[in-house]
Tab-separated table of N, CA and C in Angstrom:
chain	number	residue	atom	x	y	z
A	16	MET	N	56.148	-74.420	57.631
A	16	MET	CA	57.268	-73.517	57.789
A	16	MET	C	57.438	-72.701	56.511
A	17	LEU	N	57.663	-71.415	56.673
A	17	LEU	CA	57.840	-70.532	55.532
A	17	LEU	C	59.217	-70.733	54.913
A	18	SER	N	59.244	-70.681	53.586
A	18	SER	CA	60.523	-70.743	52.885
A	18	SER	C	61.211	-69.381	52.976
A	19	ASP	N	62.469	-69.329	52.570
A	19	ASP	CA	63.192	-68.055	52.544
A	19	ASP	C	62.495	-67.059	51.619
A	20	LEU	N	62.022	-67.536	50.467
A	20	LEU	CA	61.329	-66.665	49.522
A	20	LEU	C	60.060	-66.098	50.143
A	21	GLN	N	59.265	-66.933	50.766
A	21	GLN	CA	58.041	-66.450	51.398
A	21	GLN	C	58.367	-65.436	52.492
A	22	GLN	N	59.347	-65.735	53.303
A	22	GLN	CA	59.717	-64.789	54.360
A	22	GLN	C	60.095	-63.437	53.782
A	23	ARG	N	60.888	-63.437	52.716
A	23	ARG	CA	61.300	-62.166	52.104
A	23	ARG	C	60.083	-61.387	51.606
A	24	LYS	N	59.152	-62.078	50.955
A	24	LYS	CA	57.956	-61.398	50.440
A	24	LYS	C	57.096	-60.855	51.574
A	25	PHE	N	56.919	-61.631	52.613
A	25	PHE	CA	56.053	-61.213	53.707
A	25	PHE	C	56.694	-60.089	54.530
A	26	ILE	N	58.019	-60.056	54.550
A	26	ILE	CA	58.712	-58.943	55.200
A	26	ILE	C	58.510	-57.657	54.398
A	27	VAL	N	58.562	-57.750	53.072
A	27	VAL	CA	58.284	-56.584	52.229
A	27	VAL	C	56.870	-56.074	52.509
A	28	ALA	N	55.902	-56.979	52.599
A	28	ALA	CA	54.521	-56.580	52.887
A	28	ALA	C	54.425	-55.919	54.258
A	29	PHE	N	55.112	-56.477	55.238
A	29	PHE	CA	55.114	-55.888	56.583
A	29	PHE	C	55.589	-54.442	56.516
A	30	LYS	N	56.667	-54.220	55.796
A	30	LYS	CA	57.229	-52.876	55.697
A	30	LYS	C	56.289	-51.920	54.971
A	31	LEU	N	55.514	-52.435	54.017
A	31	LEU	CA	54.518	-51.592	53.348
A	31	LEU	C	53.465	-51.114	54.342
A	32	TYR	N	53.038	-52.001	55.211
A	32	TYR	CA	52.018	-51.641	56.195
A	32	TYR	C	52.584	-50.828	57.352
A	33	ASP	N	53.841	-51.041	57.696
A	33	ASP	CA	54.467	-50.312	58.806
A	33	ASP	C	54.846	-48.917	58.315
A	34	GLY	N	53.842	-48.076	58.168
A	34	GLY	CA	54.016	-46.767	57.551
A	34	GLY	C	55.003	-45.858	58.246
A	35	ASN	N	55.122	-45.948	59.553
A	35	ASN	CA	56.055	-45.062	60.257
A	35	ASN	C	57.405	-45.734	60.512
A	36	GLY	N	57.553	-46.988	60.093
A	36	GLY	CA	58.841	-47.671	60.173
A	36	GLY	C	59.321	-48.002	61.564
A	37	ASP	N	58.405	-48.126	62.529
A	37	ASP	CA	58.839	-48.392	63.909
A	37	ASP	C	58.959	-49.881	64.240
A	38	GLY	N	58.751	-50.747	63.257
A	38	GLY	CA	58.944	-52.176	63.474
A	38	GLY	C	57.724	-52.920	63.988
A	39	VAL	N	56.619	-52.240	64.127
A	39	VAL	CA	55.349	-52.881	64.484
A	39	VAL	C	54.251	-52.270	63.623
A	40	ILE	N	53.200	-53.047	63.424
A	40	ILE	CA	52.038	-52.543	62.686
A	40	ILE	C	50.932	-52.303	63.691
A	41	GLU	N	50.363	-51.118	63.615
A	41	GLU	CA	49.270	-50.727	64.493
A	41	GLU	C	48.149	-50.133	63.649
A	42	LYS	N	47.030	-49.883	64.282
A	42	LYS	CA	45.893	-49.300	63.584
A	42	LYS	C	46.300	-48.007	62.878
A	43	ALA	N	47.126	-47.190	63.516
A	43	ALA	CA	47.559	-45.925	62.924
A	43	ALA	C	48.279	-46.141	61.590
A	44	ASP	N	48.986	-47.257	61.441
A	44	ASP	CA	49.656	-47.551	60.172
A	44	ASP	C	48.641	-47.817	59.075
A	45	PHE	N	47.580	-48.554	59.397
A	45	PHE	CA	46.529	-48.822	58.416
A	45	PHE	C	45.817	-47.521	58.040
A	46	LEU	N	45.526	-46.693	59.030
A	46	LEU	CA	44.849	-45.430	58.759
A	46	LEU	C	45.755	-44.481	57.973
A	47	GLY	N	47.055	-44.532	58.235
A	47	GLY	CA	48.007	-43.737	57.471
A	47	GLY	C	48.025	-44.132	56.008
A	48	PHE	N	47.906	-45.435	55.747
A	48	PHE	CA	47.836	-45.906	54.362
A	48	PHE	C	46.590	-45.343	53.695
A	49	ALA	N	45.462	-45.347	54.403
A	49	ALA	CA	44.220	-44.800	53.854
A	49	ALA	C	44.389	-43.323	53.517
A	50	GLU	N	45.052	-42.583	54.385
A	50	GLU	CA	45.287	-41.159	54.132
A	50	GLU	C	46.161	-40.958	52.896
A	51	ARG	N	47.226	-41.745	52.785
A	51	ARG	CA	48.119	-41.622	51.619
A	51	ARG	C	47.383	-41.989	50.340
A	52	MET	N	46.534	-43.006	50.404
A	52	MET	CA	45.785	-43.412	49.222
A	52	MET	C	44.783	-42.323	48.832
A	53	ALA	N	44.108	-41.737	49.805
A	53	ALA	CA	43.152	-40.660	49.516
A	53	ALA	C	43.875	-39.482	48.849
A	54	ARG	N	45.068	-39.140	49.341
A	54	ARG	CA	45.834	-38.047	48.723
A	54	ARG	C	46.258	-38.401	47.303
A	55	ALA	N	46.674	-39.629	47.091
A	55	ALA	CA	47.126	-40.051	45.768
A	55	ALA	C	46.003	-39.982	44.740
A	56	PHE	N	44.789	-40.248	45.186
A	56	PHE	CA	43.642	-40.260	44.277
A	56	PHE	C	42.777	-39.005	44.435
A	57	ASP	N	43.313	-37.988	45.040
A	57	ASP	CA	42.546	-36.795	45.376
A	57	ASP	C	41.802	-36.205	44.177
A	58	GLU	N	42.418	-36.199	43.024
A	58	GLU	CA	41.802	-35.574	41.849
A	58	GLU	C	40.565	-36.323	41.370
A	59	SER	N	40.558	-37.644	41.492
A	59	SER	CA	39.441	-38.424	40.957
A	59	SER	C	38.466	-38.896	42.024
A	60	ALA	N	38.861	-38.804	43.281
A	60	ALA	CA	38.027	-39.349	44.355
A	60	ALA	C	36.928	-38.373	44.763
A	61	PRO	N	35.760	-38.893	45.093
A	61	PRO	CA	34.697	-38.023	45.606
A	61	PRO	C	35.052	-37.531	47.013
A	62	PRO	N	34.406	-36.464	47.482
A	62	PRO	CA	34.752	-35.873	48.779
A	62	PRO	C	34.682	-36.854	49.951
A	63	GLU	N	33.765	-37.785	49.922
A	63	GLU	CA	33.613	-38.725	51.036
A	63	GLU	C	34.603	-39.895	50.983
A	64	ALA	N	35.444	-39.932	49.966
A	64	ALA	CA	36.356	-41.067	49.793
A	64	ALA	C	37.316	-41.232	50.958
A	65	ALA	N	37.866	-40.144	51.463
A	65	ALA	CA	38.839	-40.249	52.557
A	65	ALA	C	38.214	-40.915	53.775
A	66	ALA	N	37.005	-40.522	54.127
A	66	ALA	CA	36.334	-41.124	55.286
A	66	ALA	C	36.016	-42.594	55.024
A	67	GLN	N	35.584	-42.907	53.822
A	67	GLN	CA	35.283	-44.304	53.486
A	67	GLN	C	36.545	-45.158	53.507
A	68	LEU	N	37.645	-44.626	52.987
A	68	LEU	CA	38.911	-45.358	53.020
A	68	LEU	C	39.360	-45.604	54.451
A	69	SER	N	39.242	-44.599	55.280
A	69	SER	CA	39.624	-44.759	56.689
A	69	SER	C	38.806	-45.858	57.347
A	70	GLN	N	37.511	-45.882	57.084
A	70	GLN	CA	36.664	-46.920	57.665
A	70	GLN	C	37.031	-48.294	57.109
A	71	THR	N	37.289	-48.381	55.814
A	71	THR	CA	37.678	-49.649	55.203
A	71	THR	C	38.982	-50.165	55.804
A	72	MET	N	39.962	-49.279	55.953
A	72	MET	CA	41.247	-49.697	56.512
A	72	MET	C	41.128	-50.007	57.999
A	73	ALA	N	40.248	-49.310	58.714
A	73	ALA	CA	40.021	-49.637	60.124
A	73	ALA	C	39.432	-51.043	60.235
A	74	ASN	N	38.519	-51.380	59.334
A	74	ASN	CA	37.949	-52.731	59.318
A	74	ASN	C	39.019	-53.770	58.974
A	75	GLN	N	39.873	-53.448	57.995
A	75	GLN	CA	40.941	-54.383	57.637
A	75	GLN	C	41.914	-54.549	58.799
A	76	TRP	N	42.216	-53.450	59.488
A	76	TRP	CA	43.085	-53.552	60.656
A	76	TRP	C	42.473	-54.509	61.674
A	77	GLU	N	41.198	-54.357	61.948
A	77	GLU	CA	40.551	-55.185	62.961
A	77	GLU	C	40.605	-56.662	62.577
A	78	GLN	N	40.347	-56.962	61.316
A	78	GLN	CA	40.429	-58.356	60.857
A	78	GLN	C	41.848	-58.891	60.976
A	79	THR	N	42.816	-58.090	60.553
A	79	THR	CA	44.216	-58.512	60.620
A	79	THR	C	44.659	-58.664	62.071
A	80	ARG	N	44.280	-57.710	62.908
A	80	ARG	CA	44.648	-57.756	64.325
A	80	ARG	C	44.096	-59.014	64.986
A	81	GLN	N	42.863	-59.345	64.701
A	81	GLN	CA	42.256	-60.529	65.316
A	81	GLN	C	43.010	-61.804	64.963
A	82	MET	N	43.568	-61.863	63.762
A	82	MET	CA	44.244	-63.079	63.329
A	82	MET	C	45.743	-63.076	63.627
A	83	ALA	N	46.370	-61.898	63.595
A	83	ALA	CA	47.831	-61.858	63.681
A	83	ALA	C	48.378	-61.363	65.018
A	84	ASP	N	47.593	-60.631	65.786
A	84	ASP	CA	48.081	-60.061	67.046
A	84	ASP	C	48.003	-61.115	68.149
A	85	LEU	N	48.993	-61.975	68.192
A	85	LEU	CA	48.986	-63.094	69.125
A	85	LEU	C	49.075	-62.644	70.581
A	86	GLU	N	49.747	-61.542	70.840
A	86	GLU	CA	49.903	-61.046	72.211
A	86	GLU	C	48.714	-60.197	72.667
A	87	ARG	N	47.809	-59.903	71.747
A	87	ARG	CA	46.606	-59.104	72.041
A	87	ARG	C	46.953	-57.758	72.668
A	88	ASP	N	47.980	-57.103	72.077
A	88	ASP	CA	48.402	-55.798	72.578
A	88	ASP	C	48.168	-54.685	71.553
A	89	ASP	N	47.336	-54.967	70.549
A	89	ASP	CA	46.989	-54.003	69.497
A	89	ASP	C	48.195	-53.569	68.671
A	90	ARG	N	49.166	-54.459	68.572
A	90	ARG	CA	50.369	-54.250	67.769
A	90	ARG	C	50.733	-55.590	67.148
A	91	ILE	N	51.190	-55.553	65.921
A	91	ILE	CA	51.634	-56.775	65.256
A	91	ILE	C	53.125	-56.646	65.004
A	92	THR	N	53.880	-57.541	65.603
A	92	THR	CA	55.326	-57.555	65.401
A	92	THR	C	55.649	-58.370	64.144
A	93	MET	N	56.874	-58.263	63.702
A	93	MET	CA	57.304	-59.049	62.539
A	93	MET	C	57.121	-60.536	62.812
A	94	ASP	N	57.461	-60.989	64.001
A	94	ASP	CA	57.317	-62.396	64.350
A	94	ASP	C	55.850	-62.831	64.264
A	95	GLU	N	54.962	-62.032	64.802
A	95	GLU	CA	53.534	-62.355	64.731
A	95	GLU	C	53.055	-62.369	63.288
A	96	TRP	N	53.517	-61.403	62.500
A	96	TRP	CA	53.162	-61.294	61.088
A	96	TRP	C	53.563	-62.568	60.333
A	97	LEU	N	54.790	-63.004	60.551
A	97	LEU	CA	55.263	-64.198	59.850
A	97	LEU	C	54.521	-65.452	60.317
A	98	LYS	N	54.197	-65.545	61.599
A	98	LYS	CA	53.412	-66.683	62.092
A	98	LYS	C	52.016	-66.686	61.473
A	99	TYR	N	51.439	-65.502	61.325
A	99	TYR	CA	50.135	-65.383	60.679
A	99	TYR	C	50.209	-65.919	59.252
A	100	TYR	N	51.213	-65.480	58.498
A	100	TYR	CA	51.338	-65.943	57.113
A	100	TYR	C	51.691	-67.428	57.037
A	101	GLU	N	52.389	-67.928	58.009
A	101	GLU	CA	52.655	-69.362	58.050
A	101	GLU	C	51.338	-70.121	58.187
A	102	ALA	N	50.445	-69.626	59.028
A	102	ALA	CA	49.133	-70.265	59.182
A	102	ALA	C	48.312	-70.137	57.900
A	103	VAL	N	48.318	-68.956	57.289
A	103	VAL	CA	47.552	-68.731	56.057
A	103	VAL	C	47.998	-69.679	54.959
A	104	THR	N	49.315	-69.852	54.820
A	104	THR	CA	49.851	-70.640	53.705
A	104	THR	C	49.933	-72.134	53.988
A	105	SER	N	49.459	-72.554	55.146
A	105	SER	CA	49.594	-73.971	55.505
A	105	SER	C	48.561	-74.875	54.833
A	106	THR	N	47.491	-74.288	54.298
A	106	THR	CA	46.472	-75.101	53.617
A	106	THR	C	45.991	-74.394	52.358
A	107	PRO	N	45.576	-75.149	51.361
A	107	PRO	CA	44.987	-74.519	50.170
A	107	PRO	C	43.759	-73.666	50.523
A	108	LYS	N	42.976	-74.119	51.488
A	108	LYS	CA	41.798	-73.356	51.905
A	108	LYS	C	42.202	-71.986	52.454
A	109	GLY	N	43.258	-71.943	53.265
A	109	GLY	CA	43.752	-70.687	53.803
A	109	GLY	C	44.250	-69.756	52.706
A	110	ILE	N	44.969	-70.312	51.752
A	110	ILE	CA	45.484	-69.519	50.627
A	110	ILE	C	44.330	-68.947	49.818
A	111	ASN	N	43.358	-69.786	49.488
A	111	ASN	CA	42.221	-69.328	48.684
A	111	ASN	C	41.405	-68.270	49.410
A	112	ALA	N	41.167	-68.467	50.705
A	112	ALA	CA	40.395	-67.494	51.472
A	112	ALA	C	41.128	-66.155	51.532
A	113	PHE	N	42.434	-66.199	51.766
A	113	PHE	CA	43.213	-64.964	51.818
A	113	PHE	C	43.192	-64.276	50.457
A	114	ALA	N	43.441	-65.024	49.384
A	114	ALA	CA	43.480	-64.450	48.034
A	114	ALA	C	42.138	-63.817	47.674
A	115	ASP	N	41.050	-64.500	47.981
A	115	ASP	CA	39.719	-63.943	47.711
A	115	ASP	C	39.489	-62.666	48.508
A	116	GLY	N	39.805	-62.701	49.796
A	116	GLY	CA	39.597	-61.539	50.652
A	116	GLY	C	40.441	-60.353	50.243
A	117	TRP	N	41.703	-60.594	49.943
A	117	TRP	CA	42.604	-59.512	49.540
A	117	TRP	C	42.122	-58.881	48.238
A	118	THR	N	41.716	-59.722	47.290
A	118	THR	CA	41.238	-59.221	46.004
A	118	THR	C	40.006	-58.347	46.193
A	119	GLU	N	39.041	-58.837	46.935
A	119	GLU	CA	37.811	-58.063	47.148
A	119	GLU	C	38.092	-56.764	47.890
A	120	ALA	N	38.971	-56.797	48.878
A	120	ALA	CA	39.302	-55.582	49.620
A	120	ALA	C	39.977	-54.557	48.713
A	121	SER	N	40.883	-55.001	47.869
A	121	SER	CA	41.572	-54.052	46.993
A	121	SER	C	40.598	-53.451	45.985
A	122	PHE	N	39.713	-54.265	45.434
A	122	PHE	CA	38.734	-53.732	44.485
A	122	PHE	C	37.762	-52.780	45.189
A	123	ALA	N	37.424	-53.068	46.434
A	123	ALA	CA	36.535	-52.179	47.186
A	123	ALA	C	37.198	-50.825	47.422
A	124	MET	N	38.486	-50.834	47.751
A	124	MET	CA	39.194	-49.570	47.958
A	124	MET	C	39.246	-48.759	46.670
A	125	TYR	N	39.503	-49.418	45.550
A	125	TYR	CA	39.539	-48.688	44.286
A	125	TYR	C	38.173	-48.159	43.901
A	126	ALA	N	37.127	-48.869	44.235
A	126	ALA	CA	35.776	-48.376	43.960
A	126	ALA	C	35.505	-47.096	44.739
A	127	ILE	N	36.094	-46.973	45.912
A	127	ILE	CA	35.924	-45.767	46.719
A	127	ILE	C	36.645	-44.587	46.085
A	128	VAL	N	37.897	-44.782	45.702
A	128	VAL	CA	38.693	-43.660	45.202
A	128	VAL	C	38.474	-43.373	43.723
A	129	ASP	N	37.951	-44.336	42.996
A	129	ASP	CA	37.748	-44.173	41.557
A	129	ASP	C	36.392	-44.773	41.175
A	130	PRO	N	35.285	-44.167	41.682
A	130	PRO	CA	33.969	-44.773	41.471
A	130	PRO	C	33.525	-44.810	40.015
A	131	ASN	N	34.098	-43.969	39.183
A	131	ASN	CA	33.727	-43.976	37.766
A	131	ASN	C	34.644	-44.842	36.922
A	132	GLY	N	35.664	-45.408	37.549
A	132	GLY	CA	36.591	-46.276	36.832
A	132	GLY	C	36.026	-47.676	36.701
A	133	PRO	N	36.741	-48.537	35.999
A	133	PRO	CA	36.253	-49.907	35.824
A	133	PRO	C	36.166	-50.642	37.163
A	134	GLN	N	35.128	-51.394	37.339
A	134	GLN	CA	34.936	-52.138	38.581
A	134	GLN	C	35.351	-53.603	38.442
A	135	ASP	N	35.609	-54.038	37.214
A	135	ASP	CA	35.938	-55.445	36.977
A	135	ASP	C	37.429	-55.694	36.762
A	136	ALA	N	38.230	-54.628	36.778
A	136	ALA	CA	39.668	-54.785	36.545
A	136	ALA	C	40.410	-53.588	37.114
A	137	GLN	N	41.687	-53.811	37.423
A	137	GLN	CA	42.570	-52.733	37.874
A	137	GLN	C	43.391	-52.271	36.675
A	138	PRO	N	43.109	-51.080	36.143
A	138	PRO	CA	43.928	-50.569	35.049
A	138	PRO	C	45.351	-50.273	35.530
A	139	ARG	N	46.264	-50.255	34.610
A	139	ARG	CA	47.688	-50.053	34.892
A	139	ARG	C	47.924	-48.821	35.767
A	140	GLU	N	47.407	-47.672	35.366
A	140	GLU	CA	47.669	-46.429	36.096
A	140	GLU	C	47.141	-46.483	37.521
A	141	ARG	N	45.981	-47.067	37.710
A	141	ARG	CA	45.394	-47.145	39.043
A	141	ARG	C	46.213	-48.077	39.935
A	142	PHE	N	46.634	-49.218	39.400
A	142	PHE	CA	47.447	-50.148	40.179
A	142	PHE	C	48.797	-49.522	40.520
A	143	MET	N	49.377	-48.795	39.567
A	143	MET	CA	50.664	-48.147	39.813
A	143	MET	C	50.553	-47.114	40.934
A	144	LYS	N	49.428	-46.395	41.004
A	144	LYS	CA	49.242	-45.440	42.104
A	144	LYS	C	49.269	-46.154	43.437
A	145	TRP	N	48.637	-47.324	43.502
A	145	TRP	CA	48.631	-48.088	44.742
A	145	TRP	C	50.059	-48.422	45.161
A	146	LEU	N	50.879	-48.849	44.206
A	146	LEU	CA	52.274	-49.163	44.547
A	146	LEU	C	53.028	-47.924	45.015
A	147	THR	N	52.772	-46.782	44.392
A	147	THR	CA	53.476	-45.578	44.824
A	147	THR	C	53.007	-45.142	46.209
A	148	VAL	N	51.743	-45.381	46.548
A	148	VAL	CA	51.272	-45.112	47.910
A	148	VAL	C	52.062	-45.976	48.888
A	149	GLY	N	52.405	-47.191	48.467
A	149	GLY	CA	53.180	-48.098	49.293
A	149	GLY	C	54.669	-47.792	49.324
A	150	GLY	N	55.096	-46.753	48.608
A	150	GLY	CA	56.487	-46.331	48.699
A	150	GLY	C	57.336	-46.581	47.465
A	151	TRP	N	56.784	-47.180	46.439
A	151	TRP	CA	57.569	-47.425	45.228
A	151	TRP	C	57.569	-46.187	44.356
A	152	ASP	N	58.659	-45.977	43.611
A	152	ASP	CA	58.642	-44.856	42.676
A	152	ASP	C	57.896	-45.282	41.416
A	153	ALA	N	57.481	-44.302	40.623
A	153	ALA	CA	56.618	-44.569	39.468
A	153	ALA	C	57.280	-45.486	38.441
A	154	ALA	N	58.569	-45.324	38.218
A	154	ALA	CA	59.257	-46.156	37.224
A	154	ALA	C	59.259	-47.624	37.664
A	155	GLU	N	59.554	-47.864	38.933
A	155	GLU	CA	59.548	-49.236	39.443
A	155	GLU	C	58.121	-49.794	39.445
A	156	ALA	N	57.144	-48.970	39.794
A	156	ALA	CA	55.751	-49.408	39.783
A	156	ALA	C	55.331	-49.847	38.378
A	157	ALA	N	55.779	-49.124	37.362
A	157	ALA	CA	55.460	-49.488	35.978
A	157	ALA	C	56.065	-50.847	35.625
A	158	LYS	N	57.301	-51.071	36.040
A	158	LYS	CA	57.954	-52.361	35.773
A	158	LYS	C	57.219	-53.499	36.477
A	159	VAL	N	56.809	-53.246	37.710
A	159	VAL	CA	56.082	-54.273	38.466
A	159	VAL	C	54.787	-54.613	37.759
A	160	PHE	N	54.029	-53.599	37.372
A	160	PHE	CA	52.761	-53.883	36.695
A	160	PHE	C	53.001	-54.693	35.428
A	161	ASP	N	53.993	-54.314	34.647
A	161	ASP	CA	54.273	-55.028	33.404
A	161	ASP	C	54.627	-56.496	33.651
A	162	ARG	N	55.272	-56.776	34.763
A	162	ARG	CA	55.581	-58.169	35.113
A	162	ARG	C	54.315	-58.942	35.471
A	163	LEU	N	53.374	-58.256	36.098
A	163	LEU	CA	52.148	-58.912	36.542
A	163	LEU	C	51.147	-59.113	35.404
A	164	ASP	N	51.132	-58.223	34.444
A	164	ASP	CA	50.145	-58.233	33.360
A	164	ASP	C	50.572	-59.203	32.261
A	165	ALA	N	50.313	-60.484	32.485
A	165	ALA	CA	50.791	-61.533	31.581
A	165	ALA	C	50.247	-61.402	30.164
A	166	ASP	N	48.992	-60.996	30.029
A	166	ASP	CA	48.420	-60.911	28.685
A	166	ASP	C	48.628	-59.548	28.036
A	167	GLY	N	49.247	-58.626	28.748
A	167	GLY	CA	49.604	-57.333	28.183
A	167	GLY	C	48.430	-56.444	27.820
A	168	ASP	N	47.270	-56.660	28.453
A	168	ASP	CA	46.092	-55.858	28.099
A	168	ASP	C	45.975	-54.567	28.912
A	169	GLY	N	46.948	-54.306	29.787
A	169	GLY	CA	46.949	-53.057	30.531
A	169	GLY	C	46.037	-53.031	31.737
A	170	LYS	N	45.556	-54.189	32.159
A	170	LYS	CA	44.696	-54.249	33.343
A	170	LYS	C	44.802	-55.624	33.981
A	171	LEU	N	44.420	-55.680	35.252
A	171	LEU	CA	44.380	-56.943	35.981
A	171	LEU	C	42.936	-57.185	36.406
A	172	SER	N	42.354	-58.252	35.893
A	172	SER	CA	40.980	-58.599	36.254
A	172	SER	C	40.936	-59.121	37.689
A	173	ARG	N	39.736	-59.278	38.217
A	173	ARG	CA	39.595	-59.865	39.553
A	173	ARG	C	40.226	-61.253	39.586
A	174	GLU	N	39.951	-62.045	38.565
A	174	GLU	CA	40.504	-63.405	38.526
A	174	GLU	C	42.025	-63.373	38.466
A	175	GLU	N	42.578	-62.516	37.610
A	175	GLU	CA	44.035	-62.392	37.532
A	175	GLU	C	44.609	-61.957	38.873
A	176	THR	N	43.966	-60.975	39.491
A	176	THR	CA	44.438	-60.474	40.778
A	176	THR	C	44.419	-61.566	41.831
A	177	CYS	N	43.322	-62.300	41.890
A	177	CYS	CA	43.201	-63.376	42.875
A	177	CYS	C	44.284	-64.436	42.648
A	178	ASN	N	44.523	-64.785	41.400
A	178	ASN	CA	45.576	-65.763	41.086
A	178	ASN	C	46.958	-65.230	41.462
A	179	LEU	N	47.191	-63.937	41.236
A	179	LEU	CA	48.474	-63.336	41.595
A	179	LEU	C	48.681	-63.347	43.102
A	180	VAL	N	47.616	-63.080	43.860
A	180	VAL	CA	47.728	-63.107	45.317
A	180	VAL	C	48.071	-64.523	45.776
A	181	ALA	N	47.391	-65.519	45.218
A	181	ALA	CA	47.686	-66.915	45.581
A	181	ALA	C	49.134	-67.266	45.240
A	182	GLU	N	49.618	-66.796	44.085
A	182	GLU	CA	51.016	-67.030	43.722
A	182	GLU	C	51.954	-66.315	44.688
A	183	TRP	N	51.593	-65.101	45.089
A	183	TRP	CA	52.415	-64.334	46.020
A	183	TRP	C	52.574	-65.084	47.344
A	184	LEU	N	51.551	-65.772	47.758
A	184	LEU	CA	51.624	-66.539	48.998
A	184	LEU	C	52.505	-67.780	48.872
A	185	GLY	N	52.742	-68.216	47.650
A	185	GLY	CA	53.439	-69.473	47.408
A	185	GLY	C	54.959	-69.380	47.440
A	186	ASP	N	55.576	-70.473	47.012
A	186	ASP	CA	57.027	-70.636	47.104
A	186	ASP	C	57.696	-70.848	45.744
A	187	ASP	N	57.000	-70.537	44.663
A	187	ASP	CA	57.562	-70.714	43.327
A	187	ASP	C	58.360	-69.465	42.958
A	188	PRO	N	59.684	-69.573	42.851
A	188	PRO	CA	60.495	-68.377	42.580
A	188	PRO	C	60.221	-67.749	41.217
A	189	SER	N	59.601	-68.481	40.287
A	189	SER	CA	59.332	-67.921	38.966
A	189	SER	C	57.899	-67.383	38.829
A	190	ALA	N	57.101	-67.443	39.875
A	190	ALA	CA	55.714	-66.997	39.806
A	190	ALA	C	55.629	-65.480	39.637
A	191	ARG	N	54.786	-65.042	38.708
A	191	ARG	CA	54.575	-63.610	38.497
A	191	ARG	C	54.073	-62.921	39.757
A	192	GLY	N	53.249	-63.635	40.529
A	192	GLY	CA	52.666	-63.061	41.728
A	192	GLY	C	53.684	-62.616	42.768
A	193	ASN	N	54.911	-63.094	42.663
A	193	ASN	CA	55.953	-62.647	43.593
A	193	ASN	C	56.134	-61.141	43.566
A	194	TRP	N	55.754	-60.519	42.460
A	194	TRP	CA	55.945	-59.083	42.289
A	194	TRP	C	54.747	-58.263	42.761
A	195	LEU	N	53.750	-58.899	43.300
A	195	LEU	CA	52.519	-58.205	43.650
A	195	LEU	C	52.729	-57.032	44.588
A	196	MET	N	53.616	-57.168	45.534
A	196	MET	CA	53.890	-56.075	46.475
A	196	MET	C	55.117	-55.280	46.054
A	197	GLY	N	55.522	-55.446	44.833
A	197	GLY	CA	56.673	-54.716	44.321
A	197	GLY	C	57.935	-55.534	44.345
């Protein structure tokens, strides 16, 4: 059973993905995120980035839909979303698999939009853009990054990111990872 803290975090994540705010997540919401991300990185992204992002998000939608769309109607409701996260967080294996997958997917998306940027870490500015694509303003995004960057080096390594995702899935109210989605 999800704690109140976990429910609040997973609801925030749901709202990030529900781009049109209609209370369900559909493929169009994932593709909309890809479009917003391509626009945010337009200056640094190569011309094919938008198409690659769309394909990446379509693949992520399909994986998420297969696991979370319990009614098999190509829509994920809040209830289905929370049941999915309840299943993910029920075992250490589920948490680790999710954290690994989320980390690799995020690094893959950044490699698409910023192919000349670092591939082993998310620099502050790049991570902040991701948060602003998700609807946060730049000032709040900066505060979030600073909370996540424990060593203050201005970047989040793959290992740090994976650990933050695992913390985000957890129930520790003092965990830095709670801020991962803003």
